[in-house]
Coordinates of C-alpha atoms and ligand atoms in Angstrom, one line a residue:
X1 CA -79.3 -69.0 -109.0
X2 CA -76.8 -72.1 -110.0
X3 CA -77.8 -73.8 -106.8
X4 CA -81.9 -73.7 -108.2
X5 CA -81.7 -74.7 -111.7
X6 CA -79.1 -77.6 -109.9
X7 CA -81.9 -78.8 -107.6
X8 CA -84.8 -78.6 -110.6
X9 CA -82.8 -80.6 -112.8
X10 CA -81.8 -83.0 -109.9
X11 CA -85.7 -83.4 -108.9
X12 CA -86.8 -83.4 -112.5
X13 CA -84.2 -86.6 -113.3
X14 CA -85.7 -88.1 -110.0
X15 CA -88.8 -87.9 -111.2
X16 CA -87.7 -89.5 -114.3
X17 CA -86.2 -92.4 -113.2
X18 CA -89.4 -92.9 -110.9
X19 CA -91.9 -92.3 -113.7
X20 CA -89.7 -94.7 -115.7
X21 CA -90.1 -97.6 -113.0
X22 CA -86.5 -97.2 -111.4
X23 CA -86.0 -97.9 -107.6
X24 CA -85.3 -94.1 -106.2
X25 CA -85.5 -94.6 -102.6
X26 CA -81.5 -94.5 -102.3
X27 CA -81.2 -92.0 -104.6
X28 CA -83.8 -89.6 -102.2
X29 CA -82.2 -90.7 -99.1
X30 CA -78.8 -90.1 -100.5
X31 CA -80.0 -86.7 -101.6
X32 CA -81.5 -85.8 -98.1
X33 CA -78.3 -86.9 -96.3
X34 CA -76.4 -84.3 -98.5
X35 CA -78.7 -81.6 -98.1
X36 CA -78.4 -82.0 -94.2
X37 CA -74.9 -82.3 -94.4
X38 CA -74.8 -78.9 -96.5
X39 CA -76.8 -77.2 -94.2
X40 CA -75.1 -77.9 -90.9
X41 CA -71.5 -77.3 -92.1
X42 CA -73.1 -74.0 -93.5
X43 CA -74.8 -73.1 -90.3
X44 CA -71.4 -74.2 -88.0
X45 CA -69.3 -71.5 -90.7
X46 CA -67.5 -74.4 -91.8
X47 CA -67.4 -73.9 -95.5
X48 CA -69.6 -70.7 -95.6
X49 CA -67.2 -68.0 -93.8
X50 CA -67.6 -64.9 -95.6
X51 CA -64.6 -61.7 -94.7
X52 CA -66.1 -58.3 -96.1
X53 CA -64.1 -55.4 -96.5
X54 CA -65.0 -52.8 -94.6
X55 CA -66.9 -49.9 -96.4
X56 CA -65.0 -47.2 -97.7
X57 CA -67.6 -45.1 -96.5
X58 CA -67.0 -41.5 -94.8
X59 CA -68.2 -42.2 -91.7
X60 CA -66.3 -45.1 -91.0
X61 CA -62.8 -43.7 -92.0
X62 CA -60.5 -42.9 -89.4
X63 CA -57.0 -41.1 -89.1
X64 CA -54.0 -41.1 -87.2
X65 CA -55.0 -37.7 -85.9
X66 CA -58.0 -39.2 -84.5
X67 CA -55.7 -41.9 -82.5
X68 CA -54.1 -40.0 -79.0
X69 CA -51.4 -40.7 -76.8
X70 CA -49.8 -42.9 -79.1
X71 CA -47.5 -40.6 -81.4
X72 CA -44.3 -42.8 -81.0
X73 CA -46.3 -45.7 -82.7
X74 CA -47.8 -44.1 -85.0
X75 CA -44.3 -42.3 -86.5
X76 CA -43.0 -45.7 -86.2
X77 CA -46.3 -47.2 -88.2
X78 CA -46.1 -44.3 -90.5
X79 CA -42.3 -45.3 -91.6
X80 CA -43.2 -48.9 -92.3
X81 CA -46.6 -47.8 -94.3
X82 CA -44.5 -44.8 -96.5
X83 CA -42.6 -48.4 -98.0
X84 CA -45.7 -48.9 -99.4
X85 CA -46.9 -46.1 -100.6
X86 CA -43.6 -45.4 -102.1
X87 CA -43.7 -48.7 -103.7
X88 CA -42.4 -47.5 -107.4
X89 CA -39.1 -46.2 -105.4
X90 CA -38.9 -49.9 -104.0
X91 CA -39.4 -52.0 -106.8
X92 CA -36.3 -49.3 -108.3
X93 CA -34.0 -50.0 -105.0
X94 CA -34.6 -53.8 -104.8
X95 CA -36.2 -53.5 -101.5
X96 CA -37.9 -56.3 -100.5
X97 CA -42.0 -55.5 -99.3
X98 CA -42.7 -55.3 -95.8
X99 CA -45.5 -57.9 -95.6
X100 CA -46.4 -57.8 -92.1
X101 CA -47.1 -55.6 -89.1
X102 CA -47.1 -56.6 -85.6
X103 CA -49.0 -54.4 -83.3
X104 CA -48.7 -55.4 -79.7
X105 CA -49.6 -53.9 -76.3
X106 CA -52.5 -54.5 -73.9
X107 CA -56.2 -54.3 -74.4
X108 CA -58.0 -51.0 -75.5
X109 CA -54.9 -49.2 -76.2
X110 CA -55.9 -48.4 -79.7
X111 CA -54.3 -51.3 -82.0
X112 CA -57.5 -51.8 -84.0
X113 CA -57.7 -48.1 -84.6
X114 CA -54.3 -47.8 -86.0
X115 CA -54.4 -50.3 -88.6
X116 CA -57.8 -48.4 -89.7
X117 CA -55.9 -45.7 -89.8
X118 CA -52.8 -47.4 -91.8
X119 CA -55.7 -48.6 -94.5
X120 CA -56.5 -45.3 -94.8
X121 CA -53.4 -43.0 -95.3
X122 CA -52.1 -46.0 -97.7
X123 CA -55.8 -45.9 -99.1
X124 CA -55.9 -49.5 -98.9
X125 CA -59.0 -51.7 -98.7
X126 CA -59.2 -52.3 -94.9
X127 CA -60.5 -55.9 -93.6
X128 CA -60.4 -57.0 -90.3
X129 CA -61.2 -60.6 -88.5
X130 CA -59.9 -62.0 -85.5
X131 CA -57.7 -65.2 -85.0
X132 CA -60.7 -67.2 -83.1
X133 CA -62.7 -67.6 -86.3
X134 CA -60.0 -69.4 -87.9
X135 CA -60.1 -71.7 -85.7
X136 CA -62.6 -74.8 -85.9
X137 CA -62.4 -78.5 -84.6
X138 CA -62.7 -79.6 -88.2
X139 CA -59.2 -80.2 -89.7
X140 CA -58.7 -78.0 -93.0
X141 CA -61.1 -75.6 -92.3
X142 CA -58.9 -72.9 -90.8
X143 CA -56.4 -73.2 -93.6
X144 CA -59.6 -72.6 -96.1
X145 CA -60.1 -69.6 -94.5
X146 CA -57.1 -68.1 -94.4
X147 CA -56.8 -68.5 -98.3
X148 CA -60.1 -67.2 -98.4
X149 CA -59.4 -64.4 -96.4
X150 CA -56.4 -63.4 -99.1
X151 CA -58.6 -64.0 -101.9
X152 CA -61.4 -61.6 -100.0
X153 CA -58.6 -58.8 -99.8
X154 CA -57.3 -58.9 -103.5
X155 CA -60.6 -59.0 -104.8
X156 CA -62.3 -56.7 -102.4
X157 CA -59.2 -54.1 -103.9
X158 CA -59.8 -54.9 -107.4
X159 CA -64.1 -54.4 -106.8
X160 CA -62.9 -50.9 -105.2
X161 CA -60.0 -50.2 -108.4
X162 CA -57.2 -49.6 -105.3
X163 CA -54.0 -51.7 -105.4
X164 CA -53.7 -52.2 -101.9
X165 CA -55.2 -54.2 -98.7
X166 CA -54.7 -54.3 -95.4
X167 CA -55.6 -57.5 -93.5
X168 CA -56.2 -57.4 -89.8
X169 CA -55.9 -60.1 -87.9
X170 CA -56.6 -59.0 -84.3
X171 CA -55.8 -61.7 -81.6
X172 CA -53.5 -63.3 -83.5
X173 CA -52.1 -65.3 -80.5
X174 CA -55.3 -67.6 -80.9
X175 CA -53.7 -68.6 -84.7
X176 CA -50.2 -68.1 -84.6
X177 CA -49.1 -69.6 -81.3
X178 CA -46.0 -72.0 -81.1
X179 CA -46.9 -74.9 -83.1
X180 CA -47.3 -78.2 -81.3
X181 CA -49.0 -76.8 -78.6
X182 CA -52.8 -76.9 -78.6
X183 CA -54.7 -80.1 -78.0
X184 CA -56.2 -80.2 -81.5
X185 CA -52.5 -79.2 -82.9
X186 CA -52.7 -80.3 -85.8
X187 CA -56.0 -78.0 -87.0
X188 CA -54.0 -75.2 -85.2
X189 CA -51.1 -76.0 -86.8
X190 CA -52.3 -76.2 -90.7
X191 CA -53.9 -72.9 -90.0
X192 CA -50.9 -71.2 -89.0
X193 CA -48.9 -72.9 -91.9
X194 CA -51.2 -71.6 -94.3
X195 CA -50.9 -68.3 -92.8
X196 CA -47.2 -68.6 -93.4
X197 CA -47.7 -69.5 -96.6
X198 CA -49.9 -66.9 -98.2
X199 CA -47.2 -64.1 -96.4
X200 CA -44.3 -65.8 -98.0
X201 CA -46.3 -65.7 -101.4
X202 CA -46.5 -61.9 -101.2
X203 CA -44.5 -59.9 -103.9
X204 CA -44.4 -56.6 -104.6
X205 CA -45.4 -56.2 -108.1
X206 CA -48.5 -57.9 -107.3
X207 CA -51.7 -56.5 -109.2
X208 CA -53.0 -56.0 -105.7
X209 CA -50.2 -55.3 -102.7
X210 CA -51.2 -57.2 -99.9
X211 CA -50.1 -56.0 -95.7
X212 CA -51.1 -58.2 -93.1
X213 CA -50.8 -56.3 -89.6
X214 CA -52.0 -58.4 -86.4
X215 CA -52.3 -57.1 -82.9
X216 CA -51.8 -59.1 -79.4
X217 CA -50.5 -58.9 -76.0
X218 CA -48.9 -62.0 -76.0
X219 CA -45.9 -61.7 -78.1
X220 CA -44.3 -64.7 -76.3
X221 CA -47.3 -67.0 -77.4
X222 CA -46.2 -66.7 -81.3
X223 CA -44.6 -69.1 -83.0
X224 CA -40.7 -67.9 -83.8
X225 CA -41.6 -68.9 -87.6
X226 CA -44.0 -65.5 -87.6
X227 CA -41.9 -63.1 -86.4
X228 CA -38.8 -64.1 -88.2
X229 CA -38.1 -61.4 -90.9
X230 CA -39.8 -61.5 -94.3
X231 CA -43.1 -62.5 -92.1
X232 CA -43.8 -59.8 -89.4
X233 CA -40.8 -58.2 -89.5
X234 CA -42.1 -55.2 -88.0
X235 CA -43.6 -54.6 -84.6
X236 CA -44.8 -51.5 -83.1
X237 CA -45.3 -51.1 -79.5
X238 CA -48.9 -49.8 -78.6
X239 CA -48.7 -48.6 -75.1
X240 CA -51.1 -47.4 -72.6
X241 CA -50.7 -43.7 -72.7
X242 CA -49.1 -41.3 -70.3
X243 CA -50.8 -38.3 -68.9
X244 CA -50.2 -36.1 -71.5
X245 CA -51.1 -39.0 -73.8
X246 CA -54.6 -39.6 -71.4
X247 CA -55.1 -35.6 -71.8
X248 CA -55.0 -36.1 -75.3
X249 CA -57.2 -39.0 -75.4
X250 CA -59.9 -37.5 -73.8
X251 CA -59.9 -34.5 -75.4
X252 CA -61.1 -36.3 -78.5
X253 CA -63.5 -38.1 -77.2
X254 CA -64.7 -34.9 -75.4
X255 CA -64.6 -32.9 -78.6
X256 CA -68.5 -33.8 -79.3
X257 CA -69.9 -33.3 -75.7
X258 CA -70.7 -30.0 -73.9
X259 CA -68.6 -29.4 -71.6
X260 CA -69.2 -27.6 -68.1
X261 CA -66.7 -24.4 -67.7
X262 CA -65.6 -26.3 -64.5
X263 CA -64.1 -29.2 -66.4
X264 CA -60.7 -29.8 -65.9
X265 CA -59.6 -32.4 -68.0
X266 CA -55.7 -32.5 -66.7
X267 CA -56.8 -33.4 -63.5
X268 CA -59.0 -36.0 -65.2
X269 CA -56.0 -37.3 -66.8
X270 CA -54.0 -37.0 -63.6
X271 CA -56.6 -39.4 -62.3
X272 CA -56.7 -42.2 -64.6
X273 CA -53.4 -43.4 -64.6
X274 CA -53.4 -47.1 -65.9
X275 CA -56.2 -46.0 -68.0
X276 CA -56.5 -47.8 -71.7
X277 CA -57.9 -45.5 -75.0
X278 CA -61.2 -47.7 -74.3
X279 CA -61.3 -46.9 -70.5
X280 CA -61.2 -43.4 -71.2
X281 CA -63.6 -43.5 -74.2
X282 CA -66.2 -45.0 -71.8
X283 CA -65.4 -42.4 -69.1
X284 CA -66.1 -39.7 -71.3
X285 CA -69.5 -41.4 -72.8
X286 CA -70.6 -42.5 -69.0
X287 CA -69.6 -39.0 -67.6
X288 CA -72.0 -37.3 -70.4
X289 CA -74.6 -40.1 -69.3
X290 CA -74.7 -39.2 -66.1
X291 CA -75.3 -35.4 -66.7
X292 CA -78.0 -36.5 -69.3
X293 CA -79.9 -38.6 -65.9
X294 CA -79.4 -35.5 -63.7
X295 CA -81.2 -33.2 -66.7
X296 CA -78.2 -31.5 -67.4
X297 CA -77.3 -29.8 -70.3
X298 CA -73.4 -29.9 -70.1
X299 CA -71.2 -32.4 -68.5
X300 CA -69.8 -31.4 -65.3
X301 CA -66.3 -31.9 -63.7
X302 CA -68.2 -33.9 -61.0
X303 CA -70.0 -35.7 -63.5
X304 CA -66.4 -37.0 -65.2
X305 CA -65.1 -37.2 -61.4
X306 CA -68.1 -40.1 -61.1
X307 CA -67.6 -41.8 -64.5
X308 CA -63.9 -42.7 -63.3
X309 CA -65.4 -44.9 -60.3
X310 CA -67.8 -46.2 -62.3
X311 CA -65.2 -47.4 -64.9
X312 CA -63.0 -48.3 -62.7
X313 CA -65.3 -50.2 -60.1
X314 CA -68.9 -51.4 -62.5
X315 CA -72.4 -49.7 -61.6
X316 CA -73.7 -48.4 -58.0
X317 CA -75.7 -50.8 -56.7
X318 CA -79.0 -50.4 -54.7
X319 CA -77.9 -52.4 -52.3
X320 CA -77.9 -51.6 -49.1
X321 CA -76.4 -53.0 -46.4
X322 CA -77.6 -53.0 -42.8
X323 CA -76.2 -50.5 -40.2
X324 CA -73.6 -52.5 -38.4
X325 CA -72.3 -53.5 -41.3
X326 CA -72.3 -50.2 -43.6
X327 CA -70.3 -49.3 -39.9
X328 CA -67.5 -52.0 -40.6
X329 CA -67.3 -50.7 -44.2
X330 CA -66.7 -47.2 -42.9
X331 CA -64.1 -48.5 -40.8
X332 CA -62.1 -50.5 -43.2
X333 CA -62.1 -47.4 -45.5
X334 CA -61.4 -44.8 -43.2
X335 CA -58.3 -47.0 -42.4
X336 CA -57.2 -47.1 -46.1
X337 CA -57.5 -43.6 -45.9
X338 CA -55.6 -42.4 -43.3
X339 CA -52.8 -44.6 -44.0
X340 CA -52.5 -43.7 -47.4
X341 CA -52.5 -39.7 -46.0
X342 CA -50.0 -40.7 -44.1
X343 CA -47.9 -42.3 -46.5
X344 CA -48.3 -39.3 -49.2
X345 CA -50.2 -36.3 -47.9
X346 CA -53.0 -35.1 -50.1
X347 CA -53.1 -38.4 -51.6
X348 CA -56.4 -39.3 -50.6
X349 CA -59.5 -37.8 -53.7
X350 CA -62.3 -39.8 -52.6
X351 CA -63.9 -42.2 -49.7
X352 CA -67.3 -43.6 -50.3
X353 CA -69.3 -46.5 -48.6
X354 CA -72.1 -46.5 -51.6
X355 CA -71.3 -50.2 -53.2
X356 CA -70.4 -50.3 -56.5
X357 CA -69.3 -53.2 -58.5
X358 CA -67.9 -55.7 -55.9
X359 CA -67.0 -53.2 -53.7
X360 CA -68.9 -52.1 -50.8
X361 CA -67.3 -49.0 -50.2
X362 CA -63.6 -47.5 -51.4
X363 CA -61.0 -45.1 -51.0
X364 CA -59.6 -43.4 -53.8
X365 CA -56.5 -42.7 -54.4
X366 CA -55.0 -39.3 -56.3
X367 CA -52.6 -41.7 -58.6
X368 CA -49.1 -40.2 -58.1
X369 CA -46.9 -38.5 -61.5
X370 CA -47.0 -41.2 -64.1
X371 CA -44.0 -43.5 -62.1
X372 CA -42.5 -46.4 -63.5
X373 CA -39.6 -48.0 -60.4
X374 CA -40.7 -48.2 -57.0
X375 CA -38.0 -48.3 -54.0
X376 CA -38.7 -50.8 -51.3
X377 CA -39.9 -48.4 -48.7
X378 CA -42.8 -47.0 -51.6
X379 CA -43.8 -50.7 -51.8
X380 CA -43.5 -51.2 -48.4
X381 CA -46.2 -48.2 -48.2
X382 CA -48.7 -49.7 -50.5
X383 CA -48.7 -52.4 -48.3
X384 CA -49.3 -50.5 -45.2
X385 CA -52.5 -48.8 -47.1
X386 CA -53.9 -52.2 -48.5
X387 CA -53.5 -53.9 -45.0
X388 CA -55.0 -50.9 -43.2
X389 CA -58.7 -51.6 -43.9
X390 CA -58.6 -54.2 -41.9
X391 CA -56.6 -53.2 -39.3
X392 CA -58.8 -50.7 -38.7
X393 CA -61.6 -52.6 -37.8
X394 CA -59.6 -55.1 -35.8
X395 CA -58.7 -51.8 -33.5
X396 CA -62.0 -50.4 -33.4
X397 CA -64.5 -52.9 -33.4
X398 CA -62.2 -55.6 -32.0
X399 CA -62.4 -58.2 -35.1
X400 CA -61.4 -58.4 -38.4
X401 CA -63.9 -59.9 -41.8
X402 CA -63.8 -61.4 -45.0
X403 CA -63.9 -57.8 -46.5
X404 CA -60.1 -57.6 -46.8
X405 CA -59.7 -60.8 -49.3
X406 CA -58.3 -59.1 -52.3
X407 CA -56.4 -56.4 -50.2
X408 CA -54.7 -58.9 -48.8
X409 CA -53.5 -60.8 -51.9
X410 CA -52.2 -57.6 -53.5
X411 CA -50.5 -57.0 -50.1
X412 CA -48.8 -61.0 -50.8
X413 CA -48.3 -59.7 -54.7
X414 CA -46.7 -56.6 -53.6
X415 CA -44.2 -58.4 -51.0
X416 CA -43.6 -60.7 -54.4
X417 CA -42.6 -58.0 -56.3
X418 CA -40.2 -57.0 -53.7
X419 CA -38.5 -60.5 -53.4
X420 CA -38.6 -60.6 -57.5
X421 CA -36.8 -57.0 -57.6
X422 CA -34.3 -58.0 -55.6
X423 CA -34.8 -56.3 -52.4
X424 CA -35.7 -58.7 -50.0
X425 CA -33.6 -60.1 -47.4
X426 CA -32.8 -62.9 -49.7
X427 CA -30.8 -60.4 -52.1
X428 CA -30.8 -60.9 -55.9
X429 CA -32.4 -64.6 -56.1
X430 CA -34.5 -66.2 -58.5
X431 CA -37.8 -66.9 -57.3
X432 CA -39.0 -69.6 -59.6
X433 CA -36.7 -72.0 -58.1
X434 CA -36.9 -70.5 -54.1
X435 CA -37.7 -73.5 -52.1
X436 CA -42.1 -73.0 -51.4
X437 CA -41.1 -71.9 -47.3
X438 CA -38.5 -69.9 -47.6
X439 CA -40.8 -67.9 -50.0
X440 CA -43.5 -68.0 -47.7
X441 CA -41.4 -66.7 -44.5
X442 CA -40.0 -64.2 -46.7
X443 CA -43.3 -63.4 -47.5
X444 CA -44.5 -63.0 -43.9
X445 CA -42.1 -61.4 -42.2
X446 CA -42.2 -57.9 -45.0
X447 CA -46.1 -58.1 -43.7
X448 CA -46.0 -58.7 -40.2
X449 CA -43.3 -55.9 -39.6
X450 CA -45.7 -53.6 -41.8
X451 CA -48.5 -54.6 -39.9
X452 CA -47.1 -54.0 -36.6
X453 CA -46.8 -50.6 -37.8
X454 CA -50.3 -50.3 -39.2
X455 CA -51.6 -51.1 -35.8
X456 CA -49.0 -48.6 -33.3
X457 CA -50.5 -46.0 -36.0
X458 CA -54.2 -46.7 -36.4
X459 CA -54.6 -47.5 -32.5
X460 CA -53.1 -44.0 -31.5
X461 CA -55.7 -42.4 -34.3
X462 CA -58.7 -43.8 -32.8
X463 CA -60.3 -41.3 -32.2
X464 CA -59.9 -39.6 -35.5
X465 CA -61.2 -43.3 -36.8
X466 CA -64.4 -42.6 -34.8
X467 CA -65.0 -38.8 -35.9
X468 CA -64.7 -39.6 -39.6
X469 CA -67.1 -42.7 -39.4
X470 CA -69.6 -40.7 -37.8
X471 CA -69.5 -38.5 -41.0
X472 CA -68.8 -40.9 -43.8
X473 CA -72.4 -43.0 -41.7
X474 CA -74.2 -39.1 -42.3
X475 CA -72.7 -38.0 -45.5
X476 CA -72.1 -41.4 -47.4
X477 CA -69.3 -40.3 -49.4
X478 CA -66.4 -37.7 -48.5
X479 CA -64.2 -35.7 -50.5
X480 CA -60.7 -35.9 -50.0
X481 CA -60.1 -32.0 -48.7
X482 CA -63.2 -32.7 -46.8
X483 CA -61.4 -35.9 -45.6
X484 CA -58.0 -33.8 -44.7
X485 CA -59.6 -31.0 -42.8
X486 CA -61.3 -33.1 -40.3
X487 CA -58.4 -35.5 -39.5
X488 CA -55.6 -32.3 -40.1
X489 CA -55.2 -32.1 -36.4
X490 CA -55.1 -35.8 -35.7
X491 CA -52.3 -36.4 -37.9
X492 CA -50.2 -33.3 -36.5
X493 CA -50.7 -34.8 -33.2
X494 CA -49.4 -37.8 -34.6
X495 CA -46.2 -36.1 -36.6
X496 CA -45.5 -34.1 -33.7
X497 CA -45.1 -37.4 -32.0
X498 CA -43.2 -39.2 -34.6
X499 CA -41.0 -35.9 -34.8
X500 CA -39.9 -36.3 -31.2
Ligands
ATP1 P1 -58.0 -55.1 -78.2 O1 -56.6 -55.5 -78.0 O2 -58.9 -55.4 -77.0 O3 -58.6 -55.5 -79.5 P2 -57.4 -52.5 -79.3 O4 -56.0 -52.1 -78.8 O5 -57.5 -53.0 -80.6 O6 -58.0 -53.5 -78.2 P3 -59.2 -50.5 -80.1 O7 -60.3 -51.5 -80.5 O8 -58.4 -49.9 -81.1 O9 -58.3 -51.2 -79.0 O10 -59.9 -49.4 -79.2 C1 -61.2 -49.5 -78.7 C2 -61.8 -48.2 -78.5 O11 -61.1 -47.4 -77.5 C3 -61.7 -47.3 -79.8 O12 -62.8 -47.5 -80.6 C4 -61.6 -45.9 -79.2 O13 -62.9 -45.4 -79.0 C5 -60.9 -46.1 -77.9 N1 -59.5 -45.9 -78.0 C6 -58.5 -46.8 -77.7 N2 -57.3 -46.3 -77.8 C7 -57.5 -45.0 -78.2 C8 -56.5 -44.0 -78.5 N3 -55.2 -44.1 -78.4 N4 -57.0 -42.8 -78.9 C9 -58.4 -42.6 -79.0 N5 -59.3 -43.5 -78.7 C10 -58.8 -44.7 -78.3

């Protein structure tokens, strides 16, 4: 409204000073040139970045009993959020306000979710933005917004008659990483300093009691000045969830959907180790997908089985590749697969040469128990299974392709991992500073001797190889029992062997 009668008044002077036989030509252009310049800072969010709480409405409110797998953080959360909802008790003890919370943990795992929940049980105005819009090639602008961003909280909570906010800055690597380091520092840097500022200015007999919590995954990006105390002096670990943790998960996102009577949700769990919150989320919504396109009217255990693969590995594609090479495919897998039976029986759940994703066909694998340390000879095994694909089709159709790429360079990773842990040849080294070679030879020789190996066992199992090609080229995709009963006699052949 004050922008109109602004702009009459403006036009009615021009009009004025024209009637009254003034020169206005300047006068316009100036005007036009500021109009412009209005406009595009406005449309660029420079000056016209608005934060909005979010709305305290029913539907949007969530709990900490609607957050799974995650009940360490969330008793550690809870402790840090009872200081300020006991707040009378802490202005009495002299204790000074916890002003910041530092989630951290990878992707998915449910940070965003937690602080909805902390704006909730503190009943606290919730708002949330992320570190990337604070940041803008423009010096100043970032810092604006992050005072902006207070001012939205405190007045958002005083518009809702609460006495608390919760501001969530998610990403807040992109801000608050070590000053001095990004090209345009010194934008990055005022932004972060501003930051620092508005936390130090928090108090706690302010009308409205302001808690910053910020998530990341790069904790090692911020700058010290953040994390000392008084700033975010608290961090809660936000981990991906164990299988009980996973269980629990997906029984809440399950809780809406009908369910099959088949539906066994532990083994679902069992399944999806490395899953996030989000992963498991979308395998519950794509399972229930899935059943809807078949015309079902409950989700099935196969329907969930499916949804895994198609989280883990991206859409089936309709591709379809020709015969001789939907053959090599077969090969490759059935190589994985009976390398990785032979490594851990009954570890094999699935072989498939439908593409999907990048893939154009894959083995997988029942994960093991949740297992955190790994002995040389279990990484040694990985790398037997990952080099096997290929193998495999050196043996039986005497050359190897360019399907083996990325098995290969987790096979390099894996022989890493072995050098970093220590048990390598080389003994406890460092192996930022091993000279490139000795690396490399290092490197080689774990492979080579696990590929010799790879091929004495693949080229006595040829003819297994052969049998289960022929079914995987009929059937497309194999079950793992279905997998174990037809090569069951080939690998006793093969143990009795060993065994003597
Ligand atoms: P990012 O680091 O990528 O921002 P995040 O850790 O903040 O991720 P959220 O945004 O909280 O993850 O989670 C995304 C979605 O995944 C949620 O909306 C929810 O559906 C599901 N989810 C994640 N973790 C959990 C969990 N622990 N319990 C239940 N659902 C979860």
């Amino acid at each position: 409204m004050l922008k109109e009668i602004s702009l009459g008044i403006g036009l009615a002077a021009v009009i004025f000073l024209a009637v009254s036989g003034y020169d206005v030509i300047p006068i316009i252009f100036m005007g036009l040139a500021a109009g412009a310049l209005f406009f595009i800072t406005r449309s660029r969010g420079m000056i016209g970045k608005t934060f909005s709480a979010a709305p305290p409405a029913r539907a949007t409110k969530v709990e900490f009993s609607d957050i799974g797998g995650q009940a360490t953080a969330i008793n550690e959360l809870k402790e840090a959020l009872d200081f300020i909802k006991n707040h009378d008790q802490i202005i009495k003890m002299g204790i000074r306000p916890i002003k910041g919370i530092l989630l951290t943990g990878p992707p998915g795992t449910g940070k965003t979710l937690m602080a909805k929940a902390a704006a909730g049980y503190t009943e606290s105005v919730f708002i949330a933005c992320s570190g990337s819009e604070f940041i803008e090639l423009y010096a100043g602008v970032g810092a604006q917004r992050v005072r902006q961003l207070f001012q939205t909280a405190r007045d958002s909570a005083i518009k809702q008659k609460k006495d608390s906010a919760i501001i969530f800055i998610d990403e807040i690597d992109i801000l608050g990483s070590k000053r001095g380091q990004n090209a345009s520092h010194h934008e990055y840097d005022q932004t972060l300093n501003q930051l620092l500022v508005e936390m130090d200015g928090l108090k706690v007999n302010d009308r409205v009691r302001v808690l910053v919590m910020a998530a990341t995954n790069r904790v090692d990006m911020l700058d010290p000045a953040l994390l000392r105390p008084g700033r975010f002096d608290r961090q809660v670990k936000v981990d991906l969830a164990d299988k009980a943790g996973r269980l629990e998960i997906l029984k809440l996102h399950c809780r809406n959907k009908p369910l099959a009577a088949d539906v066994d949700l532990e083994e679902i769990a069992k399944q999806t180790f490395g899953f996030s919150g989000a992963h498991l989320e979308s395998l519950a919504n794509e399972g229930a997908i899935l059943a809807m396109r078949e015309g079902c009217t409950e989700i099935s255990n196969r329907h969930l089985l499916e949804a895994i693969d198609k989280v883990m590995m991206g859409e089936k594609l309709d591709r379809r590749p020709a015969r001789k090479e939907l053959e090599r495919v077969a090969v490759h897998e059935v190589g994985h697969a009976l390398l990785s039976e032979k490594v851990r029986p009954g570890s094999v759940s699935m072989l498939t040469i439908m593409p999907r994703g990048q893939a154009l066909g894959y083995m997988r694998q029942v994960p093991e128990n949740d297992t955190y340390l790994h002995t040389r000879g279990y990484l040694e095994n990985q790398i037997q299974v990952l080099l096997a694909g290929s193998i495999a089709e050196e043996v039986v159709l005497g050359d190897r392709s360019t399907g083996a790429g990325n098995d290969f360079e987790q096979a390099v990773k894996t022989a890493g991992q072995i050098i970093r842990s220590g048990m390598s040849e080389l003994g406890v080294v460092d192996p930022d500073i091993l000279p490139a070679d000795l690396r490399y030879r290092v490197i080689s020789g774990i492979i080579k001797t696990q590929e010799q190996k790879v091929k004495e066992f693949l080229l006595k199992m040829k003819d297994a190889i052969g049998q289960i090609v022929h079914v995987l080229l009929v059937e497309e995709k194999i079950t793992g029992e279905y997998f174990r009963t037809i090569t069951k006699k080939f690998l006793l052949v093969q143990q009795g062997h060993t065994d003597q």
